[in-house]
PDB file of C-alpha atoms in Angstrom:
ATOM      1  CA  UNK W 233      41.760  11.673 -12.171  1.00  0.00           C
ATOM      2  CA  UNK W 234      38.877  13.558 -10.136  1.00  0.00           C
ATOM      3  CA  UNK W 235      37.381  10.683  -9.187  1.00  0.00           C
ATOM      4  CA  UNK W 236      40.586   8.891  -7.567  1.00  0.00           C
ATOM      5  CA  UNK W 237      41.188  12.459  -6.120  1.00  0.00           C
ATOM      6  CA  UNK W 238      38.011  12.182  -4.336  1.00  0.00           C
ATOM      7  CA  UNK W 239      38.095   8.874  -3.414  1.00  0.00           C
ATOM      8  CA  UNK W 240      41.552   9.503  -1.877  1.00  0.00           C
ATOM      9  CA  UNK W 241      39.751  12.466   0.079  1.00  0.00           C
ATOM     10  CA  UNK W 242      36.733  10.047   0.950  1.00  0.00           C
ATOM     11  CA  UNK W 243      40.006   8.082   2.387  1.00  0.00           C
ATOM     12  CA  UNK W 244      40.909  10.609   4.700  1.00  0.00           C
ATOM     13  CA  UNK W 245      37.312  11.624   5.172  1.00  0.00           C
ATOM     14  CA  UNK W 246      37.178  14.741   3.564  1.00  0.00           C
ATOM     15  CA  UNK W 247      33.980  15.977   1.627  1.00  0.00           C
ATOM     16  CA  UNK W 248      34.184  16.092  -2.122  1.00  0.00           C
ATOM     17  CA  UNK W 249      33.104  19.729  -1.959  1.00  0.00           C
ATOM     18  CA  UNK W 250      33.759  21.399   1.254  1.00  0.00           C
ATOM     19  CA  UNK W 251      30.813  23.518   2.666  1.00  0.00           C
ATOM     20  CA  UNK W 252      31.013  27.642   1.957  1.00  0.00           C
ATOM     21  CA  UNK W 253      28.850  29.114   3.891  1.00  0.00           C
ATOM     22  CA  UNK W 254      26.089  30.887   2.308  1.00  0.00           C
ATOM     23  CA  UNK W 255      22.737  31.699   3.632  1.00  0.00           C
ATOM     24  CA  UNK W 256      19.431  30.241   1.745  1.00  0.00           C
ATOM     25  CA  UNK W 257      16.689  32.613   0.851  1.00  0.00           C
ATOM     26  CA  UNK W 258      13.567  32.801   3.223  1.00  0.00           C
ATOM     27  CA  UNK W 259      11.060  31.241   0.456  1.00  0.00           C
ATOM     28  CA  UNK W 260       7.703  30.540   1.958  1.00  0.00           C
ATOM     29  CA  UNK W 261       6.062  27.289   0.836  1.00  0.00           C
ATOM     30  CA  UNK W 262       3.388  29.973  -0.973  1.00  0.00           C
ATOM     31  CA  UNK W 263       6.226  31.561  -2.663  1.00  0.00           C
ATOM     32  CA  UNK W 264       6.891  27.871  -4.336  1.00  0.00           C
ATOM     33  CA  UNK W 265       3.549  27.479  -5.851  1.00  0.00           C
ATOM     34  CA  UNK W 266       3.408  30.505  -6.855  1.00  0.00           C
ATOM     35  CA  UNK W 267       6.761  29.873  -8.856  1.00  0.00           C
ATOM     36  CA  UNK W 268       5.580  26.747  -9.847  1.00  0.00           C
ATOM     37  CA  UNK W 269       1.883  27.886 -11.229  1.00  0.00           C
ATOM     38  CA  UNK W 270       3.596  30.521 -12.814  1.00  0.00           C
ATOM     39  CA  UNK W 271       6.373  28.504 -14.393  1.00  0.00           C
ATOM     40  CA  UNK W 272       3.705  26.236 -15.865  1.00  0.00           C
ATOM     41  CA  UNK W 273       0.931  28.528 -16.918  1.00  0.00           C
ATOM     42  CA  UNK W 274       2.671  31.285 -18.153  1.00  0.00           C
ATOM     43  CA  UNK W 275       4.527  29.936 -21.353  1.00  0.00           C
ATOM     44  CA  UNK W 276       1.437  28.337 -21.844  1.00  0.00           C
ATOM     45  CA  UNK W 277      -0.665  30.887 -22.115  1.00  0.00           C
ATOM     46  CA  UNK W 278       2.113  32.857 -24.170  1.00  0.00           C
ATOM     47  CA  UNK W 279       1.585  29.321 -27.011  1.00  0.00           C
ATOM     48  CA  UNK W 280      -1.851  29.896 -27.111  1.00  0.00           C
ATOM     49  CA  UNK W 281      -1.978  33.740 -27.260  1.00  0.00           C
ATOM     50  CA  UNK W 282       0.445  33.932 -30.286  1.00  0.00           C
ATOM     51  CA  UNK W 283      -0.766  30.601 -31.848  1.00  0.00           C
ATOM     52  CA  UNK W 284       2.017  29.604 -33.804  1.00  0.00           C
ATOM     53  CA  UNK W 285       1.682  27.022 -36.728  1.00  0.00           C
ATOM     54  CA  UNK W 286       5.526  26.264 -36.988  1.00  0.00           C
ATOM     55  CA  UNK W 287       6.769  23.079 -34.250  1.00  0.00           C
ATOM     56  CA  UNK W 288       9.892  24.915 -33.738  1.00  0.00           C
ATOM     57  CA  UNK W 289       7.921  28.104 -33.166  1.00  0.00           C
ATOM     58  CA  UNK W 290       6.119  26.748 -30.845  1.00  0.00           C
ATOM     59  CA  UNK W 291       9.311  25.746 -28.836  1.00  0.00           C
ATOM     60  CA  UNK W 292      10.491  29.253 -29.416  1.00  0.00           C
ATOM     61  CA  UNK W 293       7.608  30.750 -27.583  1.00  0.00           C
ATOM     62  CA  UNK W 294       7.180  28.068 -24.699  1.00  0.00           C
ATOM     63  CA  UNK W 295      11.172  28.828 -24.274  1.00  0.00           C
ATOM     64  CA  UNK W 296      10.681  32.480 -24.332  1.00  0.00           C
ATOM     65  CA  UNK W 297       7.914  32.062 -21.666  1.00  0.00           C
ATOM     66  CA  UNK W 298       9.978  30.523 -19.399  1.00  0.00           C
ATOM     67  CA  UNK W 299      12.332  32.896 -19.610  1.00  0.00           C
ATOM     68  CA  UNK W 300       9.569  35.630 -18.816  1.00  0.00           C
ATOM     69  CA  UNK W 301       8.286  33.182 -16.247  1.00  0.00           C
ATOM     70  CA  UNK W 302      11.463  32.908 -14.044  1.00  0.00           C
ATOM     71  CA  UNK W 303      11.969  37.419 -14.714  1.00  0.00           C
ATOM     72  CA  UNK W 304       8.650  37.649 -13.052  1.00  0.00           C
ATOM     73  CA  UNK W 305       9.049  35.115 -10.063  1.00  0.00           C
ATOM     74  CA  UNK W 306      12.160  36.559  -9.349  1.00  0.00           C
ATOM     75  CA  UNK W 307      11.106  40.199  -9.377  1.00  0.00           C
ATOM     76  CA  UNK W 308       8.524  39.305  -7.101  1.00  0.00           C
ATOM     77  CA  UNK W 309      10.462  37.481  -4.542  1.00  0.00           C
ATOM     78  CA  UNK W 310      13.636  40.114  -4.630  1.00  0.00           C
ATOM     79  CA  UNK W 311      10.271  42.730  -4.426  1.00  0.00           C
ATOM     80  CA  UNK W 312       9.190  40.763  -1.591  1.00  0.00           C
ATOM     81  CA  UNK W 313      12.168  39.817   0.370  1.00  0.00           C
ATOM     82  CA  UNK W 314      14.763  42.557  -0.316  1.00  0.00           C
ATOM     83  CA  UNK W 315      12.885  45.511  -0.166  1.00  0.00           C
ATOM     84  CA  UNK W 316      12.550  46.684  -3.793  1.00  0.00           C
ATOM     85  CA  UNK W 317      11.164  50.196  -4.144  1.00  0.00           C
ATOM     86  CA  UNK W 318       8.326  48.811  -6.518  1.00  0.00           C
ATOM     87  CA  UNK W 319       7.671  46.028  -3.297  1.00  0.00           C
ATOM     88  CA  UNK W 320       4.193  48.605  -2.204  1.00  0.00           C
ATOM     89  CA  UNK W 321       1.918  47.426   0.774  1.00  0.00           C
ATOM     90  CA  UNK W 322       0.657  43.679  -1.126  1.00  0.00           C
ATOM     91  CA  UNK W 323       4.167  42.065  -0.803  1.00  0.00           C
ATOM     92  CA  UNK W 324       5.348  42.069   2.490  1.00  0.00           C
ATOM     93  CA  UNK W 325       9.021  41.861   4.017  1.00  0.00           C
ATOM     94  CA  UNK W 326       9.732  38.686   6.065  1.00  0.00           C
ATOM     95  CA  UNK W 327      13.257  39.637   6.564  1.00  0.00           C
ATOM     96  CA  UNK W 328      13.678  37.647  10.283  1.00  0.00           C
ATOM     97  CA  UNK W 329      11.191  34.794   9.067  1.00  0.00           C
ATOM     98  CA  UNK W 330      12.864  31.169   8.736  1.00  0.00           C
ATOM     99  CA  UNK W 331      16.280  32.821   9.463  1.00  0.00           C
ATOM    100  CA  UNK W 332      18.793  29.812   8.219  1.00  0.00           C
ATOM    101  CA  UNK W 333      20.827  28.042  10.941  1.00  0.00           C
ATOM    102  CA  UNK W 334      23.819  28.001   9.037  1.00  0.00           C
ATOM    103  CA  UNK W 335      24.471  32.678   8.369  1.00  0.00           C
ATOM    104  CA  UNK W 336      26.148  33.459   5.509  1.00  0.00           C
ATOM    105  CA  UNK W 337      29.993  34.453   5.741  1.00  0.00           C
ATOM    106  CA  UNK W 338      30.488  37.833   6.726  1.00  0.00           C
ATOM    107  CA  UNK W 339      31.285  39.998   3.604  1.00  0.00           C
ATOM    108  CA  UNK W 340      35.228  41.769   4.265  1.00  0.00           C
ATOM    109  CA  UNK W 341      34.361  45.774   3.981  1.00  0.00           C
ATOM    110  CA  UNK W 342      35.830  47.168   0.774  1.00  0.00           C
ATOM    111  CA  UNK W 343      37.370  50.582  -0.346  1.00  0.00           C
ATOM    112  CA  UNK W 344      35.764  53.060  -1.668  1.00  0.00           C
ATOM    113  CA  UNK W 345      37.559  52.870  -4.852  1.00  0.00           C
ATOM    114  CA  UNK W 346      37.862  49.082  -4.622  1.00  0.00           C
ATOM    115  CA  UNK W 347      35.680  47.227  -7.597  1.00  0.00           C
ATOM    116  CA  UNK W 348      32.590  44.992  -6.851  1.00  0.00           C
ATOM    117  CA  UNK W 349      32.917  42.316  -9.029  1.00  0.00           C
ATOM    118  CA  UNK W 350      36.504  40.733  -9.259  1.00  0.00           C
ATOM    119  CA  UNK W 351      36.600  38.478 -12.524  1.00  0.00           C
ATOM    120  CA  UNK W 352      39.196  35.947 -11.156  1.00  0.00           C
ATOM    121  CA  UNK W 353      37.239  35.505  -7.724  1.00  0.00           C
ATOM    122  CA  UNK W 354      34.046  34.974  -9.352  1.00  0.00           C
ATOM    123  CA  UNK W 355      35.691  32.349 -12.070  1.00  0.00           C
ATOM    124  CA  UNK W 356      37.039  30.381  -9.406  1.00  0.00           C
ATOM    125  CA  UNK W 357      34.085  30.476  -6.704  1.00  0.00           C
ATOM    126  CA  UNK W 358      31.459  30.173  -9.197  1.00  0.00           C
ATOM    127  CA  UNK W 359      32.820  28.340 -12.737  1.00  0.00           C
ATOM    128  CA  UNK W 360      35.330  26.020 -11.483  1.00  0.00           C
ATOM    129  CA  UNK W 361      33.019  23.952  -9.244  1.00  0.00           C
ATOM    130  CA  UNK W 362      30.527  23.456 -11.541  1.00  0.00           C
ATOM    131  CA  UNK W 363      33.099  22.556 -14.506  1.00  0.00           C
ATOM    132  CA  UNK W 364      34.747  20.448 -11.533  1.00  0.00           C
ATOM    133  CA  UNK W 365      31.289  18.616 -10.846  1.00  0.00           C
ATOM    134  CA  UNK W 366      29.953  18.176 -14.598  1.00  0.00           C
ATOM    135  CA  UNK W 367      33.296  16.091 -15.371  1.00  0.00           C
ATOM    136  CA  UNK W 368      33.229  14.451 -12.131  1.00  0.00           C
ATOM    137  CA  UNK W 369      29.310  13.429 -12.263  1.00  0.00           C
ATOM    138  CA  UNK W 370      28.011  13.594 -15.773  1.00  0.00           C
ATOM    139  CA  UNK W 371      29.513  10.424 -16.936  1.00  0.00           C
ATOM    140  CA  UNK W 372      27.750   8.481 -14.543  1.00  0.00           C
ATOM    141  CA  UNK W 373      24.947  10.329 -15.540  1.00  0.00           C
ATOM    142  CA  UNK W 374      25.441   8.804 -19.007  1.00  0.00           C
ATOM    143  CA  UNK W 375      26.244   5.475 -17.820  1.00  0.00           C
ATOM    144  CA  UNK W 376      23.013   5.468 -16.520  1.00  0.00           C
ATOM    145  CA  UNK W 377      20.381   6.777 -19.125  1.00  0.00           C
ATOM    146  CA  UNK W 378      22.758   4.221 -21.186  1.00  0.00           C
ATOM    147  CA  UNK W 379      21.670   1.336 -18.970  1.00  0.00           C
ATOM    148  CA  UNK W 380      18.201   2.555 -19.058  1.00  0.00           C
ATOM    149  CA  UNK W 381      18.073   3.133 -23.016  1.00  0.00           C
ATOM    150  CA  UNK W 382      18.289  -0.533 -23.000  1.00  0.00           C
ATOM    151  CA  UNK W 383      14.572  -0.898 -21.373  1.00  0.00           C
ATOM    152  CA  UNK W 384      13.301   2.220 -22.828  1.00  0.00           C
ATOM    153  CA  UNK W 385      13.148   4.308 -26.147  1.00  0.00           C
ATOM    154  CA  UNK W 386      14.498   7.781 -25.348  1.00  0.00           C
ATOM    155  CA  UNK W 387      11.917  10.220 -26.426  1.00  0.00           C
ATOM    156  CA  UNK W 388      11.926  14.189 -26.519  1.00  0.00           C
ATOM    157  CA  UNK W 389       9.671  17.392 -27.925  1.00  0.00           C
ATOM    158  CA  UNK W 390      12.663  18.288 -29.746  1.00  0.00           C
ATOM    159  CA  UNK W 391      14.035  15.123 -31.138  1.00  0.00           C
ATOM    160  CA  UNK W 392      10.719  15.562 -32.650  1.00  0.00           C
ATOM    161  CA  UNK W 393      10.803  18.816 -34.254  1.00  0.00           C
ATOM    162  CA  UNK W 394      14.165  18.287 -35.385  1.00  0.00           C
ATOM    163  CA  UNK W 395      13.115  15.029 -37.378  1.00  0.00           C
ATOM    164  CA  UNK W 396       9.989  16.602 -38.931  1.00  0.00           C
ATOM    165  CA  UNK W 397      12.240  19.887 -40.115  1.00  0.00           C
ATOM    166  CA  UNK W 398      12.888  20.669 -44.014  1.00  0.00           C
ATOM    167  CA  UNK W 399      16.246  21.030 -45.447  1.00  0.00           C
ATOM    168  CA  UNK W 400      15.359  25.104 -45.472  1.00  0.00           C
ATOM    169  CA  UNK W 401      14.381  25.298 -42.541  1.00  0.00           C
ATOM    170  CA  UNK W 402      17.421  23.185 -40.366  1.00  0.00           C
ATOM    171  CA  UNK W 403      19.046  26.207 -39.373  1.00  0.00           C
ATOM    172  CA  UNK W 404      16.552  28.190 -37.619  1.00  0.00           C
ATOM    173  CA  UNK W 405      15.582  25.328 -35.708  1.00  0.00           C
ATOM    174  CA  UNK W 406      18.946  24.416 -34.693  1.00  0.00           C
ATOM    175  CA  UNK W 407      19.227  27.832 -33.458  1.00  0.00           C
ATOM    176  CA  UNK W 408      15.859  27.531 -32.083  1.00  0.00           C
ATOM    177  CA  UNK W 409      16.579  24.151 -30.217  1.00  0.00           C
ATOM    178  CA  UNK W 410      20.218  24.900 -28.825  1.00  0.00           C
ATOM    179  CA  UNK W 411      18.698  28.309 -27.427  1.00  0.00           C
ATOM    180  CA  UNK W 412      15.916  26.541 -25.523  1.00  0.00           C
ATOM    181  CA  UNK W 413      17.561  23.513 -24.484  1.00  0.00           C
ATOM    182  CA  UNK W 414      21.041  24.628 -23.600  1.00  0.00           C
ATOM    183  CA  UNK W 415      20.584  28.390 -22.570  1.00  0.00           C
ATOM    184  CA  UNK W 416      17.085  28.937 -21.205  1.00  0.00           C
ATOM    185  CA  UNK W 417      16.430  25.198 -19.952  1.00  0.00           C
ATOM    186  CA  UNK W 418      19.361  25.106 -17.395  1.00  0.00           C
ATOM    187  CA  UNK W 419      18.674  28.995 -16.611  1.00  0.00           C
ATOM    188  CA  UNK W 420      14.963  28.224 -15.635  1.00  0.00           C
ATOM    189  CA  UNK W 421      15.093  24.816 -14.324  1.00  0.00           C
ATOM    190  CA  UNK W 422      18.100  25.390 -11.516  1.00  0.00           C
ATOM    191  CA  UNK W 423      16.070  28.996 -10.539  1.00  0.00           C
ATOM    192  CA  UNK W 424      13.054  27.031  -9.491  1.00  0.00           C
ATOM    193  CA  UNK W 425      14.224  23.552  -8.728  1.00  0.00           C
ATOM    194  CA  UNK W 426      17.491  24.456  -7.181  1.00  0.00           C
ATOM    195  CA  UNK W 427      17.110  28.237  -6.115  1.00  0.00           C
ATOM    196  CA  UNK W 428      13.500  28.225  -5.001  1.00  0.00           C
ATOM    197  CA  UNK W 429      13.018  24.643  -4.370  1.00  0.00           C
ATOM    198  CA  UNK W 430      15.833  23.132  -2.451  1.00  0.00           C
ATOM    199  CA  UNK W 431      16.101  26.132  -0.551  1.00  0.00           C
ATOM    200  CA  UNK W 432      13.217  26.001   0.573  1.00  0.00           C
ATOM    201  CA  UNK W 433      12.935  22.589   1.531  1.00  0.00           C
ATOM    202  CA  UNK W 434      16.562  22.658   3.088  1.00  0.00           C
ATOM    203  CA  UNK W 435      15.257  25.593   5.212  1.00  0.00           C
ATOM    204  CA  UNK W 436      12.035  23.775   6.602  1.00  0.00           C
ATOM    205  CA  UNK W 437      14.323  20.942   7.203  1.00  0.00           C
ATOM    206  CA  UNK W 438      17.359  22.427   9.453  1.00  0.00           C
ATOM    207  CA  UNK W 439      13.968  24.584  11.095  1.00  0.00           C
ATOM    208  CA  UNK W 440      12.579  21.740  12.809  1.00  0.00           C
ATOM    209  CA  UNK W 441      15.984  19.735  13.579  1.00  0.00           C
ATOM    210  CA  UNK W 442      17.403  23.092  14.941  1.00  0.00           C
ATOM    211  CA  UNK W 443      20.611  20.236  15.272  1.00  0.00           C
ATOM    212  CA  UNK W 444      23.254  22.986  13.814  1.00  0.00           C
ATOM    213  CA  UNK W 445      22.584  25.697  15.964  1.00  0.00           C
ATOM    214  CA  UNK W 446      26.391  26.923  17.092  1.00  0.00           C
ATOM    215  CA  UNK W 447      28.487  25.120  15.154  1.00  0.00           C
ATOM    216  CA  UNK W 448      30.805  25.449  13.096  1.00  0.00           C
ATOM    217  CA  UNK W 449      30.028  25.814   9.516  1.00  0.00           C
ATOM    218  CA  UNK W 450      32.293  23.702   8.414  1.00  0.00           C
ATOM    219  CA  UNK W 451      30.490  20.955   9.918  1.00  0.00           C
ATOM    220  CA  UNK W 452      27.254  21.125   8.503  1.00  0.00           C
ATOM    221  CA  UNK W 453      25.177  18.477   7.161  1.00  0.00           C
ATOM    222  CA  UNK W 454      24.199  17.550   3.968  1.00  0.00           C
ATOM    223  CA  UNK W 455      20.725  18.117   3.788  1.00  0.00           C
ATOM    224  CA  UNK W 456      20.027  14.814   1.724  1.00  0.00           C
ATOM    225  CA  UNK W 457      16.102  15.100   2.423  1.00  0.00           C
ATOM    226  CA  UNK W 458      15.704  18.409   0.349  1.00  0.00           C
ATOM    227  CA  UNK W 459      18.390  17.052  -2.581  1.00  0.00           C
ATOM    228  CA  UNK W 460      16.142  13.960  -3.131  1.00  0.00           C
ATOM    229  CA  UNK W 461      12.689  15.225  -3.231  1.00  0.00           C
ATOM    230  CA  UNK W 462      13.978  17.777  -5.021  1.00  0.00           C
ATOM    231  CA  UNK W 463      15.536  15.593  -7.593  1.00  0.00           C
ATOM    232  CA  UNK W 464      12.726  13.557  -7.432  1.00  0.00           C
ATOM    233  CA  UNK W 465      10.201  16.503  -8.737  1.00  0.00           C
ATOM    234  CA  UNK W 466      12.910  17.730 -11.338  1.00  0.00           C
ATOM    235  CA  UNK W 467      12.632  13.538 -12.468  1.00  0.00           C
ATOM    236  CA  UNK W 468       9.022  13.480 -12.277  1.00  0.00           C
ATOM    237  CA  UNK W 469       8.467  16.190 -14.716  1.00  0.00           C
ATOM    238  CA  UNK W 470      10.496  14.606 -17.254  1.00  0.00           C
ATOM    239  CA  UNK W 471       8.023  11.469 -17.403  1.00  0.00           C
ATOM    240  CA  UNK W 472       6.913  10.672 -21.015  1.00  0.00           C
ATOM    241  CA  UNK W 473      10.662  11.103 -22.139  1.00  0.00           C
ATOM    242  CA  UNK W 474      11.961   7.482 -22.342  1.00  0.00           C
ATOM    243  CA  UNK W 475      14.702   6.839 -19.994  1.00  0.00           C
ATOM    244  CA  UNK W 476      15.469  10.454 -19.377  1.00  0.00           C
ATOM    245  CA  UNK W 477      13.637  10.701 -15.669  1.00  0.00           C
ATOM    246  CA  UNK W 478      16.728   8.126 -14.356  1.00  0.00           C
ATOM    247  CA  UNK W 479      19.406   9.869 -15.865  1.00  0.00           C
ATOM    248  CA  UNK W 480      17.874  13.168 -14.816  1.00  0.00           C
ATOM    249  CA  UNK W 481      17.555  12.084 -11.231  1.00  0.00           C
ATOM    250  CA  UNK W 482      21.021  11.375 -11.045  1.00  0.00           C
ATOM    251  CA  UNK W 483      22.377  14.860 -12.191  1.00  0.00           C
ATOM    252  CA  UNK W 484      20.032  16.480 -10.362  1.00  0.00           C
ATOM    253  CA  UNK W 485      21.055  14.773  -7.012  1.00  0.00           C
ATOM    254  CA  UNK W 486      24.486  16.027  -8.168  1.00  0.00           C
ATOM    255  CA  UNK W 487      23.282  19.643  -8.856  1.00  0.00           C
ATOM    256  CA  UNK W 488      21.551  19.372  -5.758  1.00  0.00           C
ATOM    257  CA  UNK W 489      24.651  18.176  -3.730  1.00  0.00           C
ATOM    258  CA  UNK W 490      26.921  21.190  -5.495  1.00  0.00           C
ATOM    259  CA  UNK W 491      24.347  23.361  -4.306  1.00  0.00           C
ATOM    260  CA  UNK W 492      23.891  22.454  -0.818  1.00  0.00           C
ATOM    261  CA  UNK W 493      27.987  22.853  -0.329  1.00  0.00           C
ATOM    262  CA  UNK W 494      28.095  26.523  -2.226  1.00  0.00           C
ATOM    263  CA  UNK W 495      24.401  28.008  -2.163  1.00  0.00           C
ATOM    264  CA  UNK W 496      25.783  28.885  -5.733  1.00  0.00           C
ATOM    265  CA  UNK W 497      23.015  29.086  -8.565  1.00  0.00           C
ATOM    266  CA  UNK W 498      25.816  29.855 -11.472  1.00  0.00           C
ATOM    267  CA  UNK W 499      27.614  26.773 -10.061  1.00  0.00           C
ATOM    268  CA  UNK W 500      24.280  24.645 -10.978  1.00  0.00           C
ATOM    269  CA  UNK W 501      23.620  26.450 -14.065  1.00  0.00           C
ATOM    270  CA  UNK W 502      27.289  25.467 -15.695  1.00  0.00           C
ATOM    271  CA  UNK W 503      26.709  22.044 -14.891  1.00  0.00           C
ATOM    272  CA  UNK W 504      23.203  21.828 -16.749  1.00  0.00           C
ATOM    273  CA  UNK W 505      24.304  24.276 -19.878  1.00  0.00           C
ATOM    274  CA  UNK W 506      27.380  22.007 -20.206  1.00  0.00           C
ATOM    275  CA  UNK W 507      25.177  18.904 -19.999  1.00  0.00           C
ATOM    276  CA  UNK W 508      22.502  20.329 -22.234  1.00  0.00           C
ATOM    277  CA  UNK W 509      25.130  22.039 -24.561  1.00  0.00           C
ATOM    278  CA  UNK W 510      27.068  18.663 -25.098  1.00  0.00           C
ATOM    279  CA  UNK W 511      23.616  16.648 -26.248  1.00  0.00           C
ATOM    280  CA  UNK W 512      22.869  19.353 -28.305  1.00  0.00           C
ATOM    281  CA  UNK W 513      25.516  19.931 -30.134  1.00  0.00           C
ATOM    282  CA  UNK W 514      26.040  16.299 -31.055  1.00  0.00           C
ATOM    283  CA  UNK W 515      22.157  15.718 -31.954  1.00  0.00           C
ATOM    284  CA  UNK W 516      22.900  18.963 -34.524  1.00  0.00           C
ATOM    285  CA  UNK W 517      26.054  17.497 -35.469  1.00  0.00           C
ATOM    286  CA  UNK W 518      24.545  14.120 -36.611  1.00  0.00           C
ATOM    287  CA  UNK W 519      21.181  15.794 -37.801  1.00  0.00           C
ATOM    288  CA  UNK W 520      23.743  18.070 -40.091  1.00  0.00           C
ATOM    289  CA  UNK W 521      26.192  15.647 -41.015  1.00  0.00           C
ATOM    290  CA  UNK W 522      23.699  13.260 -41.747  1.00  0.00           C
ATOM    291  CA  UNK W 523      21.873  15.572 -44.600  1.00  0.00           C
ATOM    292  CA  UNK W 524      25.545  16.378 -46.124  1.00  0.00           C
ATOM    293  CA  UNK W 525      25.893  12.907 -46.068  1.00  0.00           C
TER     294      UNK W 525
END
């Protein structure tokens, strides 16, 4: 049904998600590897400073120092680029620096006793398009690591630990697994891939073609070059997993394409919980049903 309602819109030449405008943060290729060093050294250094003996422990911590990773990246950049009281002299404001050629929508002025956050607003600008995209694009994502599973043995940290675990143990490390695949994985990875990332490289891009410049946003460009090399990293450092990098390239290019048309992170972050959610839950369900079995 969604795909024969966008190939009717494809038909009449109408996008499969129609551009909102939104305006990309001013990341600075610095601020990148910076996210990036911190991403990878920090829940590193949090394994070997708590040496763990457990497998699943060790996933626990590496998951947690993610989590502390992407707190402390973004605390720095908000420090840095929104003017944070806490900012001080070492992080300075770049607030007209890389301005995007696409401004963000102007935001309607709201009563004094009006609320900020509207429930139904945010369900349908932020939730719907990404449940809309994972049930559009995530079967072909599947058709794909399915084709590739043919080639290659799929492979995975915590296909691992979930073999080597004890009947007493099986419920902490399902808890541990579904925590750090399905809630802090897509949390992290969209932050930095999509959020820092993409942004940035969708910036740098639109900077030097300076093409858009007083048009209408409606008619922006998909900015193709900064989805693929973007998807191409987030593929990259899944190597060593079997077929995963393929089928991971394809969602990602889907992320990336959701994000491009709504600049929305929670969009991104639905499609890669539900994703990551779905494996997980049948991996538990066989591991479990399997040992009453």
């Amino acid at each position: 049904m969604l795909w024969a309602r966008a190939a009717f819109g494809w038909i009449r030449r109408e996008p499969l998600l129609r551009f909102r405008g939104h305006g990309l943060k001013p990341w600075l290729a610095e601020d990148v590897l910076l996210g990036f060093a911190v991403w990878l050294l920090l829940p590193s250094g949090l394994v070997v400073l708590i040496n763990p003996q457990a497998s699943h422990l060790i996933l626990l911590c590496y998951a947690i120092g993610l989590l502390l990773a992407t707190i402390v990246v973004a605390l720095f950049l908000m420090a840095r680029y929104h003017g944070l009281p806490f900012a001080g002299p070492i992080l300075p404001s770049y607030p007209t620096l890389l301005q995007s050629d696409f401004p963000s929508e102007p935001i309607p002025a709201k009563n004094q006793g009006d609320f900020d956050f509207h429930l139904f607003r945010w369900l349908k600008m932020e939730i719907l398009p990404g449940i809309y995209v994972f049930l559009a694009w995530v079967p072909i994502v599947m058709l794909v690591h399915s084709a590739a599973s043919h080639w290659m043995r799929y492979e995975h940290p915590t296909l691992t630990i979930l073999s080597e675990s004890t009947t007493d143990d099986r419920f902490q490390i399902a808890a541990t697994t579904f925590f750090s695949a399905a809630l802090v994985a897509p949390l992290v990875e969209e932050f930095f891939f999509r959020g820092i990332l993409q942004a940035f490289l969708t910036r740098i891009f639109f900077q030097f073609l300076r093409t858009a410049k007083g048009t209408p946003q409606e008619s922006r460009p998909i900015c193709w070059f900064a989805i693929t090399i973007t998807s191409a990293i987030f593929a990259a450092i899944h190597i060593g997993q079997g077929p995963a990098p393929f089928g991971l390239f394809v969602l990602s290019i889907g992320i990336g394409y959701l994000y491009d048309r709504t600049g929305s992170l929670t969009s991104c972050v639905v499609v890669h919980f539900l994703l990551n959610a779905m494996t997980m839950f049948f991996v538990l369900a066989r591991m479990f049903l399997g040992e009453a079995g």
